[in-house]
PDB file of C-alpha atoms in Angstrom:
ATOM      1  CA  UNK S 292     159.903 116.089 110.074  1.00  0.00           C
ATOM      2  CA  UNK S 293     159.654 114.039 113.569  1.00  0.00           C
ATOM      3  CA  UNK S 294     158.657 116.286 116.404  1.00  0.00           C
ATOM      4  CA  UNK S 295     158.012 114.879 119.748  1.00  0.00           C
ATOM      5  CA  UNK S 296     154.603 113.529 120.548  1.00  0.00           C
ATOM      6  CA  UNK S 297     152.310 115.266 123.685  1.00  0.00           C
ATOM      7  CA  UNK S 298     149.589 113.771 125.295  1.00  0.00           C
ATOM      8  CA  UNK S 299     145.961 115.877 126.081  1.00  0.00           C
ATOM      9  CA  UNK S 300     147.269 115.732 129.989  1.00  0.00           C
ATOM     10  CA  UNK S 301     150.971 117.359 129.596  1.00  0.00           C
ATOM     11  CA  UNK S 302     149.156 120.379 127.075  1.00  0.00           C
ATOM     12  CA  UNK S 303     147.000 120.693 130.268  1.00  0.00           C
ATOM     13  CA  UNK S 304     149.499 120.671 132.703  1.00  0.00           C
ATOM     14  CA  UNK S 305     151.563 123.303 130.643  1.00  0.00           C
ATOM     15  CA  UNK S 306     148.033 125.508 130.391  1.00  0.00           C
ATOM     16  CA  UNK S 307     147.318 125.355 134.387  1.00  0.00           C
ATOM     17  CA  UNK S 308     151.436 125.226 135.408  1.00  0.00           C
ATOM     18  CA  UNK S 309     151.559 129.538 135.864  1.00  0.00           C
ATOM     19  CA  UNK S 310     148.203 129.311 138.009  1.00  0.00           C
ATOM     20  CA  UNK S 311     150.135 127.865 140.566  1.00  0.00           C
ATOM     21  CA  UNK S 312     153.776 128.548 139.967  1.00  0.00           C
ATOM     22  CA  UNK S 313     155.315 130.652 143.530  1.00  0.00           C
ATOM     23  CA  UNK S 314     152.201 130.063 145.015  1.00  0.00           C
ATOM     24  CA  UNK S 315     152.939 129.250 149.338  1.00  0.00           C
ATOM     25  CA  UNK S 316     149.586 127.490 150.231  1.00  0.00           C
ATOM     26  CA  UNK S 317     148.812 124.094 148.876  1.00  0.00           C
ATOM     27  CA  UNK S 318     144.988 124.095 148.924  1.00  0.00           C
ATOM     28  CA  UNK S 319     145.047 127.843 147.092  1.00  0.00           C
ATOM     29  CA  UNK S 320     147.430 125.618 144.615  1.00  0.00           C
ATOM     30  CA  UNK S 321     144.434 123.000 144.394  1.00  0.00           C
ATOM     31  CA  UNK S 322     142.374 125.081 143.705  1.00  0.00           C
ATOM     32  CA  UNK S 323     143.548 126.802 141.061  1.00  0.00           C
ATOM     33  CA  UNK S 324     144.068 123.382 139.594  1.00  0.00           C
ATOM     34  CA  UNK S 325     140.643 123.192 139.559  1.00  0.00           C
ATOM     35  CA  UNK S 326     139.261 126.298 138.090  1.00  0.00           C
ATOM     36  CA  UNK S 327     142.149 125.547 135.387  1.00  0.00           C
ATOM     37  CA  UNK S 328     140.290 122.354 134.736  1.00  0.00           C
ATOM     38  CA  UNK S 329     136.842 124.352 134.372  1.00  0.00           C
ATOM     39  CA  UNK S 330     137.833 126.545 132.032  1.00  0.00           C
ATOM     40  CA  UNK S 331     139.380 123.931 130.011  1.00  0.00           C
ATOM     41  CA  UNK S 332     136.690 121.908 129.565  1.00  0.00           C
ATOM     42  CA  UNK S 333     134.114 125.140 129.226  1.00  0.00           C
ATOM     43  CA  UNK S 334     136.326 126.234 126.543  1.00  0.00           C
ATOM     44  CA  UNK S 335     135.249 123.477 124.572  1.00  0.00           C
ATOM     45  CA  UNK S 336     131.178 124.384 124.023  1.00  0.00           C
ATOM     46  CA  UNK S 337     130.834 125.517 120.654  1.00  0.00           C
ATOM     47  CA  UNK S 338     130.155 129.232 121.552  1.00  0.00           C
ATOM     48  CA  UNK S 339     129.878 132.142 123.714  1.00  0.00           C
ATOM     49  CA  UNK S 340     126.581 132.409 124.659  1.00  0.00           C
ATOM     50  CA  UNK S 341     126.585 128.381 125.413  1.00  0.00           C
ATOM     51  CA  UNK S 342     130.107 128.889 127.337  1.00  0.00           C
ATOM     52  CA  UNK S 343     128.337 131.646 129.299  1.00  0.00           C
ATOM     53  CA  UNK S 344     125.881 129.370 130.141  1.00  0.00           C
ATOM     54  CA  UNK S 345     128.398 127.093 131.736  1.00  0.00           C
ATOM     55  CA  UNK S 346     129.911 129.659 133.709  1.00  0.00           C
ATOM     56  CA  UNK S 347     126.915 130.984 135.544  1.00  0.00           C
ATOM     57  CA  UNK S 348     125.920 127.342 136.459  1.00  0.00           C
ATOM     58  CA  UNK S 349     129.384 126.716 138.065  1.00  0.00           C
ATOM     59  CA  UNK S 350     129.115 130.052 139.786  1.00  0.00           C
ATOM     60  CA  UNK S 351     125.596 129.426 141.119  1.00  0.00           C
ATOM     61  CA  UNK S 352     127.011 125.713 142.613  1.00  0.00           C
ATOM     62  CA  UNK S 353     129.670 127.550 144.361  1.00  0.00           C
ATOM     63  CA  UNK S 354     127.699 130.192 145.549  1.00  0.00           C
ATOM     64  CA  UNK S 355     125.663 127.487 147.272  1.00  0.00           C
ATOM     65  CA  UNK S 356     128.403 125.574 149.085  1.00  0.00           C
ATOM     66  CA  UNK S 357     129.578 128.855 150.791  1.00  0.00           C
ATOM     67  CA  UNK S 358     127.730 130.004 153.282  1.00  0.00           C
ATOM     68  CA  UNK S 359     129.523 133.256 154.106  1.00  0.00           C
ATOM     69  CA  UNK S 360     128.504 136.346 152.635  1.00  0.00           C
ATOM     70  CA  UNK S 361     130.013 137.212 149.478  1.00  0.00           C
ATOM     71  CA  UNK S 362     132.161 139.890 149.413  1.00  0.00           C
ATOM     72  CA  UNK S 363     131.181 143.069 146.530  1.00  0.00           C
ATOM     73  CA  UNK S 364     133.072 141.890 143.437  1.00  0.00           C
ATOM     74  CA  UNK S 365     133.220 138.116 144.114  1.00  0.00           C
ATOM     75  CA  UNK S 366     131.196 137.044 141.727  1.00  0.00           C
ATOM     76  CA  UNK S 367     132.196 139.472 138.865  1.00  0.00           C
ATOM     77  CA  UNK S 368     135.340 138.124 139.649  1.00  0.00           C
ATOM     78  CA  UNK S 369     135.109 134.451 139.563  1.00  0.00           C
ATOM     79  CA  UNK S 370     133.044 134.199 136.262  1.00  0.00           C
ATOM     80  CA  UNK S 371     136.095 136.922 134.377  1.00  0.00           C
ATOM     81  CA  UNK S 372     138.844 134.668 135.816  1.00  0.00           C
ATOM     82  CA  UNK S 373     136.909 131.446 134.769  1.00  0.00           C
ATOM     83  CA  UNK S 374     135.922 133.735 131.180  1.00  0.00           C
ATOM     84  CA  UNK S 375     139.903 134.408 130.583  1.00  0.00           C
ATOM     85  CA  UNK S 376     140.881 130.830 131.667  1.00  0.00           C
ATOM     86  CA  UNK S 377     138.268 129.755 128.574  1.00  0.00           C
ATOM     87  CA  UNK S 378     139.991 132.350 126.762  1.00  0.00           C
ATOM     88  CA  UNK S 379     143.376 131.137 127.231  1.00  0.00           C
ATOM     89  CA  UNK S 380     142.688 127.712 126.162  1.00  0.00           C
ATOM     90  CA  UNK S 381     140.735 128.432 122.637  1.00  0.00           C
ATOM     91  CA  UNK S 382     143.876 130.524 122.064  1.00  0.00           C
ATOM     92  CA  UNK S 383     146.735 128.036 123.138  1.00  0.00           C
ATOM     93  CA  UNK S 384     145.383 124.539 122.166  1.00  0.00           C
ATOM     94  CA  UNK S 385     142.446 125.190 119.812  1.00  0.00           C
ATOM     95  CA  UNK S 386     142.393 122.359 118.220  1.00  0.00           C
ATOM     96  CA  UNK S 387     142.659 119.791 121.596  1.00  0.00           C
ATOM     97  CA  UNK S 388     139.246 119.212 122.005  1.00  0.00           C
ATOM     98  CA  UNK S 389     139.451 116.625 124.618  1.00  0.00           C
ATOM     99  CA  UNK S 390     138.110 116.962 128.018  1.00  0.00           C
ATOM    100  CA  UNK S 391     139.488 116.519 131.770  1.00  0.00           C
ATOM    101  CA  UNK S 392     136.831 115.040 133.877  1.00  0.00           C
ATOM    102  CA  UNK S 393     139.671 115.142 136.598  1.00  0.00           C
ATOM    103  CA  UNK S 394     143.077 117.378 137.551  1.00  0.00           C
ATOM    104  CA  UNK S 395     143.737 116.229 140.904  1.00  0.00           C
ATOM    105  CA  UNK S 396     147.192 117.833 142.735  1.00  0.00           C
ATOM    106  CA  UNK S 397     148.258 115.886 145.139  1.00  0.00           C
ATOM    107  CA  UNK S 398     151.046 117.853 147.655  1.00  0.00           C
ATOM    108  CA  UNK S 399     154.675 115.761 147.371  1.00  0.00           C
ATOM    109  CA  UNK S 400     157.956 116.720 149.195  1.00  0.00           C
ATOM    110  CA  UNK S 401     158.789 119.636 147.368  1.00  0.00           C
ATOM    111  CA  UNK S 402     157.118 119.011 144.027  1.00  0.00           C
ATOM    112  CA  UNK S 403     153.497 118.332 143.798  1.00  0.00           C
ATOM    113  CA  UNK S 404     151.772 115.658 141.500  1.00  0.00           C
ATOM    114  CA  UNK S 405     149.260 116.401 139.224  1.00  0.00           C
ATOM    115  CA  UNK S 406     146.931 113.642 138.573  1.00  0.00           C
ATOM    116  CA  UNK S 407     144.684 113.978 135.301  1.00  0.00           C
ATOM    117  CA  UNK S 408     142.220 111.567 133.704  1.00  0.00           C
ATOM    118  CA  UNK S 409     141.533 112.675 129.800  1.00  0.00           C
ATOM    119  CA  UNK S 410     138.370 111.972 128.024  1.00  0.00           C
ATOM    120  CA  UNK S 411     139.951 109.791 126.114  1.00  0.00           C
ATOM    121  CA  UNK S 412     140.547 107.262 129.264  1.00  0.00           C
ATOM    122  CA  UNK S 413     143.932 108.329 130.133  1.00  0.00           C
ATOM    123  CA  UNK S 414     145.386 109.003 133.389  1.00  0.00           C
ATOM    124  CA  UNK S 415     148.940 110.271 133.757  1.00  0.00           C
ATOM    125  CA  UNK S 416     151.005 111.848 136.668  1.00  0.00           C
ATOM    126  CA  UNK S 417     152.635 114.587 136.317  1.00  0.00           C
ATOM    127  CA  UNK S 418     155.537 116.223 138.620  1.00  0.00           C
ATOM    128  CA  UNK S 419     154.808 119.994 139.079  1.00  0.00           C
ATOM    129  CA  UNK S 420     157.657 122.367 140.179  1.00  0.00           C
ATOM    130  CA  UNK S 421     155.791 124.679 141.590  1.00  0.00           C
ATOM    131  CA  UNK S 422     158.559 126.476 143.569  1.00  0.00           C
ATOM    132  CA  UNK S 423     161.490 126.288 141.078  1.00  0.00           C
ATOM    133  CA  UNK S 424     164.955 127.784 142.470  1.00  0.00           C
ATOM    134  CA  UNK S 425     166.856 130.723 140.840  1.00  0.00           C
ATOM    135  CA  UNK S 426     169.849 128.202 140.934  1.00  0.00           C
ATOM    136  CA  UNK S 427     168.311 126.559 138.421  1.00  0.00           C
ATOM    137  CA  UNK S 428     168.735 129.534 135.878  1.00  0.00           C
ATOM    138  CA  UNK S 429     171.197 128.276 134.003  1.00  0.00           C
ATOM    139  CA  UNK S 430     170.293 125.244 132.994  1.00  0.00           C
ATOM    140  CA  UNK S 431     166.585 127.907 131.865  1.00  0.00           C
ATOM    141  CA  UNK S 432     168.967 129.840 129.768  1.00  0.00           C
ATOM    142  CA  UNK S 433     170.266 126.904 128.246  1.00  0.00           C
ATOM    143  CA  UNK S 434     166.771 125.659 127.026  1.00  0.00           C
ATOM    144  CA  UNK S 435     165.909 128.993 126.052  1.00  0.00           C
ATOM    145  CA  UNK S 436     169.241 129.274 123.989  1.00  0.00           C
ATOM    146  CA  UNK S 437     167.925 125.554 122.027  1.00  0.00           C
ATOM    147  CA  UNK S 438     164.634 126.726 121.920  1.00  0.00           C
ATOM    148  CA  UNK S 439     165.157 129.837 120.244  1.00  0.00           C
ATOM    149  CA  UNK S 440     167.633 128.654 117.846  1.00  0.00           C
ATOM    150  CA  UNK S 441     165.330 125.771 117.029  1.00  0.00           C
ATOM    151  CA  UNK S 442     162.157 127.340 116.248  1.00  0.00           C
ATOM    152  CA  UNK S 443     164.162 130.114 114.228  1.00  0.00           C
ATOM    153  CA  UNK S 444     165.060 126.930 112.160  1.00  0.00           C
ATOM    154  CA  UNK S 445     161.960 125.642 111.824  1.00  0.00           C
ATOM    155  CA  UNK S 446     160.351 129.051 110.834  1.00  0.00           C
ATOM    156  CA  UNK S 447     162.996 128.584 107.914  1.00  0.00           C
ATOM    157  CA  UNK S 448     162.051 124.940 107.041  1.00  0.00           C
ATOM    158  CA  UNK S 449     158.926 125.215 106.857  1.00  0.00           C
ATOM    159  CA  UNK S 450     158.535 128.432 104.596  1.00  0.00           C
ATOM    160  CA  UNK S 451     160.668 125.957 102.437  1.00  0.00           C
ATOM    161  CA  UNK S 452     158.421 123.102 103.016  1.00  0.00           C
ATOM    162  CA  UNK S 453     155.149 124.868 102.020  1.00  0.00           C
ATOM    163  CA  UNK S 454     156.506 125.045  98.560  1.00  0.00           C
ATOM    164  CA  UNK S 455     156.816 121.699  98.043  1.00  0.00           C
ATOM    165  CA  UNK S 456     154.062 119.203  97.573  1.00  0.00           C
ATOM    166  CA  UNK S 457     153.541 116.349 100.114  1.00  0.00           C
ATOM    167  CA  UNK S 458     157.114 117.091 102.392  1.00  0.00           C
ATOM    168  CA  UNK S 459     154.139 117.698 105.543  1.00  0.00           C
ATOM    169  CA  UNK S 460     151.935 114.658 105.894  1.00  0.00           C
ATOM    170  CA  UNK S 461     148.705 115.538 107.953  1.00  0.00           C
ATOM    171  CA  UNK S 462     149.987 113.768 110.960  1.00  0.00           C
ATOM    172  CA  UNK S 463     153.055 115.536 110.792  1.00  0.00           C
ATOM    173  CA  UNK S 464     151.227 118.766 110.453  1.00  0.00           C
ATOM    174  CA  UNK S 465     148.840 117.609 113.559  1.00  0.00           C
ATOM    175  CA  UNK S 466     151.726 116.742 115.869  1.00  0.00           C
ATOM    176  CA  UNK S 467     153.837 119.740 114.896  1.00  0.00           C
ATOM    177  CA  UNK S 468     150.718 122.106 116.024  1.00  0.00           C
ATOM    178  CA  UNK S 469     150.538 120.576 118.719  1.00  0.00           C
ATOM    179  CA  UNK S 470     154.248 120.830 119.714  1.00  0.00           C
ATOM    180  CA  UNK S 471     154.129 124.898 118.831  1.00  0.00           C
ATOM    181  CA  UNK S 472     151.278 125.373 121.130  1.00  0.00           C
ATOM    182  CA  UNK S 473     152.642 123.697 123.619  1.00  0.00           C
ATOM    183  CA  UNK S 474     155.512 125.308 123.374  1.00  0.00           C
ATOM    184  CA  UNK S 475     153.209 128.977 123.508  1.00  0.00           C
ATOM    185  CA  UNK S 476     152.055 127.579 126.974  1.00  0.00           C
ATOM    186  CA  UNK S 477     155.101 126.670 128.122  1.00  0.00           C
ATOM    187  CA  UNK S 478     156.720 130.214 127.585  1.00  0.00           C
ATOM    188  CA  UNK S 479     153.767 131.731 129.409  1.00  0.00           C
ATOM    189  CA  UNK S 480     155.272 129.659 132.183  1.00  0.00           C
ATOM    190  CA  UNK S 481     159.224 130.533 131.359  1.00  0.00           C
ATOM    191  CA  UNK S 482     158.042 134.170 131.644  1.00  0.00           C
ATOM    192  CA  UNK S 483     156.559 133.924 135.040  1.00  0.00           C
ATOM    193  CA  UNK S 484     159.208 132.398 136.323  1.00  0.00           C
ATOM    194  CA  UNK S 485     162.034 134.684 134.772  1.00  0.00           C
ATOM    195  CA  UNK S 486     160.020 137.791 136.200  1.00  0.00           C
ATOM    196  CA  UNK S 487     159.129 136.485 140.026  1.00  0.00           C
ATOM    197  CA  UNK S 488     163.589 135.550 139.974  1.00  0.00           C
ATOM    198  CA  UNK S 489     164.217 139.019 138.364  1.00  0.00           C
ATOM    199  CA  UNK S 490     162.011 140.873 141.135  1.00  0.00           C
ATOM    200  CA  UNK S 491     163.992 138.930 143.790  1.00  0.00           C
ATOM    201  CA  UNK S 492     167.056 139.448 142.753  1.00  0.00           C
ATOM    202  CA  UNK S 493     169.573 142.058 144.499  1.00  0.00           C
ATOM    203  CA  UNK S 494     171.881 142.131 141.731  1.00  0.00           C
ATOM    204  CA  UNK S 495     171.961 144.076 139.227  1.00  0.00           C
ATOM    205  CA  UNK S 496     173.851 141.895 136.869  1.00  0.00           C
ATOM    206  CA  UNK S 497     171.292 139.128 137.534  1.00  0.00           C
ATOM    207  CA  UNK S 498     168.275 141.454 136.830  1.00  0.00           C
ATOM    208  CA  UNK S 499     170.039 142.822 133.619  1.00  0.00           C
ATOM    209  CA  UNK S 500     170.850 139.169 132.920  1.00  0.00           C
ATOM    210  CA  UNK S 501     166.575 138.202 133.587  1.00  0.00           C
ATOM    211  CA  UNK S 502     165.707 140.826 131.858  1.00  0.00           C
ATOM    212  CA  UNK S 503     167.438 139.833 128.524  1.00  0.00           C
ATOM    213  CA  UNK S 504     166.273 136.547 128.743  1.00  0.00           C
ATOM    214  CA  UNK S 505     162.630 137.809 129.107  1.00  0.00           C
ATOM    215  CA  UNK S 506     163.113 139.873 125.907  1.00  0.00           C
ATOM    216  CA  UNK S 507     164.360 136.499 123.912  1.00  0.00           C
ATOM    217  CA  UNK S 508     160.843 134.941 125.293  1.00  0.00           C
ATOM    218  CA  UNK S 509     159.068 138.012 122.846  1.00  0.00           C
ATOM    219  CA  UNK S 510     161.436 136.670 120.253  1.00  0.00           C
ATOM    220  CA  UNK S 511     160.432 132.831 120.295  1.00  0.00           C
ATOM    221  CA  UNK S 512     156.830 133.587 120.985  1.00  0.00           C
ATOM    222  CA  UNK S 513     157.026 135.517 117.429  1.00  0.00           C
ATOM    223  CA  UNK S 514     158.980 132.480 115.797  1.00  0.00           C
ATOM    224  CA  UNK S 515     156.487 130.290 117.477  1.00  0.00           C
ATOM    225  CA  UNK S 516     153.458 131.702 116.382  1.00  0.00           C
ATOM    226  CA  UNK S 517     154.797 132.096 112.820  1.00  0.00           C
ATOM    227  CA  UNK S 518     155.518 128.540 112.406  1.00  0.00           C
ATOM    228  CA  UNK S 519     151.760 127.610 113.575  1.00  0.00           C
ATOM    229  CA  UNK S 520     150.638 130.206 110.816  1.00  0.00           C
ATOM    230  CA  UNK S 521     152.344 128.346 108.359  1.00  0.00           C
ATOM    231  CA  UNK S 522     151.110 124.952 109.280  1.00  0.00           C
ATOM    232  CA  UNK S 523     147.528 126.573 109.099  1.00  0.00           C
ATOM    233  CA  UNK S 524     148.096 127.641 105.572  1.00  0.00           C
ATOM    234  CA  UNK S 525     149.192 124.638 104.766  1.00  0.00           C
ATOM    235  CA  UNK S 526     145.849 122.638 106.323  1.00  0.00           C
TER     236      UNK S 526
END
C-alpha cells in the first residue's frame, strides 16, 4: 500500500494552519504561529505535571517583556490556550515526536510563507493561504468528494488487510499513520473554512450547499479515525 510521504514541517503547518486562517492582521497571524510552535514542542515532555512546568515558565517570560498591566483573565487565558494547543497535538500527531526550534511566517502578496526548521535539521517553506476565496469552493468539494470516497476504501482494505499476515510492513504502517493524522488536521482546517464561507454567504442555496459539505467532514473524520484504529491494532 503506497501512501504519500509527509515531512515533520507540513504535519506542523496543517496543526497551526486554522490559528491563522481569516485572520486580517499579519503580526496577530505571527503570533499565533508562534504559540502554535510552543505548544507543539511542549506537547512533547513526557507528562502533565512536566508540560505544566513548561507552560508557567513561558508565561512568566512573557509576563516580563510586557510592561502594561495585565488585564483580569490574561494569564488564565494564555496558559488554557497554550494547555489546548498541547492538547491538540498529543491528539493529532502522537507519534511525531520531533521538535520545531523555529516557525517563522513571513507576510507574501497574498499568501504568507511559513518558514520551519525541524529538529531533525530540516528547513522547508511552506505557502499558507490564509485568506482562501469562496470561489475556490468547488475545486474544496471536489477534494472532499476524493477524500471521502478514498478513506471509505481504505477503511475497507484494511479490515481486509489485518487478516492477513505481513500485507502491512512497519513502514507502511508508519507512513499510513502519519497520512490519517494528517489528514485529521487538515479537516480541522476544511471545517473552518467551510463555516467562516457558510456565515458569509447570502444565499441560501450556498449555505444549504456549506452546510452539507460540513456534515460529509463528520463522515471522513469517522472513516479517518477508524482506519488509524486499525493500524494501531495492527502495531
Amino acid at each position: 500500500m503506497r501512501t504519500k510521504h509527509y515531512s515533520v514541517a507540513s504535519c506542523f503547518s496543517s496543526f497551526m494552519l486554522p490559528y491563522v486562517l481569516f485572520v486580517p492582521d499579519f503580526e496577530t497571524r505571527k503570533k499565533a504561529v508562534m504559540t502554535c510552535c510552543l505548544g507543539w514542542n511542549i506537547s512533547l515532555f513526557p507528562g502533565v505535571a512536566e508540560r505544566e512546568v513548561h507552560i508557567e515558565r513561558i508565561w512568566r517570560m512573557v509576563a516580563a517583556d510586557t510592561k502594561e498591566v495585565h488585564p483580569p483573565g490574561l494569564e488564565n487565558g494564555f496558559k488554557q490556550d497554550l494547555r489546548t494547543l498541547v492538547n491538540l497535538k498529543a491528539d493529532l500527531f502522537p507519534w511525531l515526536l520531533t521538535n520545531i526550534p523555529q516557525a517563522d511566517l513571513i507576510q507574501g502578496d497574498g499568501n504568507d510563507v511559513l518558514n520551519i526548521a525541524t529538529g531533525s535539521g530540516d528547513t522547508e517553506k511552506i505557502e499558507i493561504a490564509w485568506c482562501p476565496d469562496p470561489i475556490g469552493l468547488p475545486l474544496v468539494i471536489d477534494f472532499l468528494k476524493s477524500i471521502q470516497r478514498d478513506t471509505a476504501a481504505q477503511v475497507e482494505r484494511l479490515a481486509q488487510a489485518r487478516l492477513a499476515a505481513g500485507v502491512l510492513t512497519d513502514i507502511d504502517s508508519t507512513r499510513m499513520t502519519t497520512a490519517y493524522c494528517m489528514q485529521r488536521a487538515n479537516l480541522i482546517g476544511y471545517r473552518r473554512v467551510l463555516t467562516i464561507w457558510r456565515s458569509t454567504q447570502p444565499a441560501p442555496s450556498v449555505k444549504r450547499v456549506l452546510g452539507h459539505w460540513q456534515g460529509v467532514l463528520d463522515e471522513i473524520e469517522r472513516d479517518t479515525q477508524t482506519v488509524l484504529n486499525i493500524l494501531v491494532s495492527c502495531r
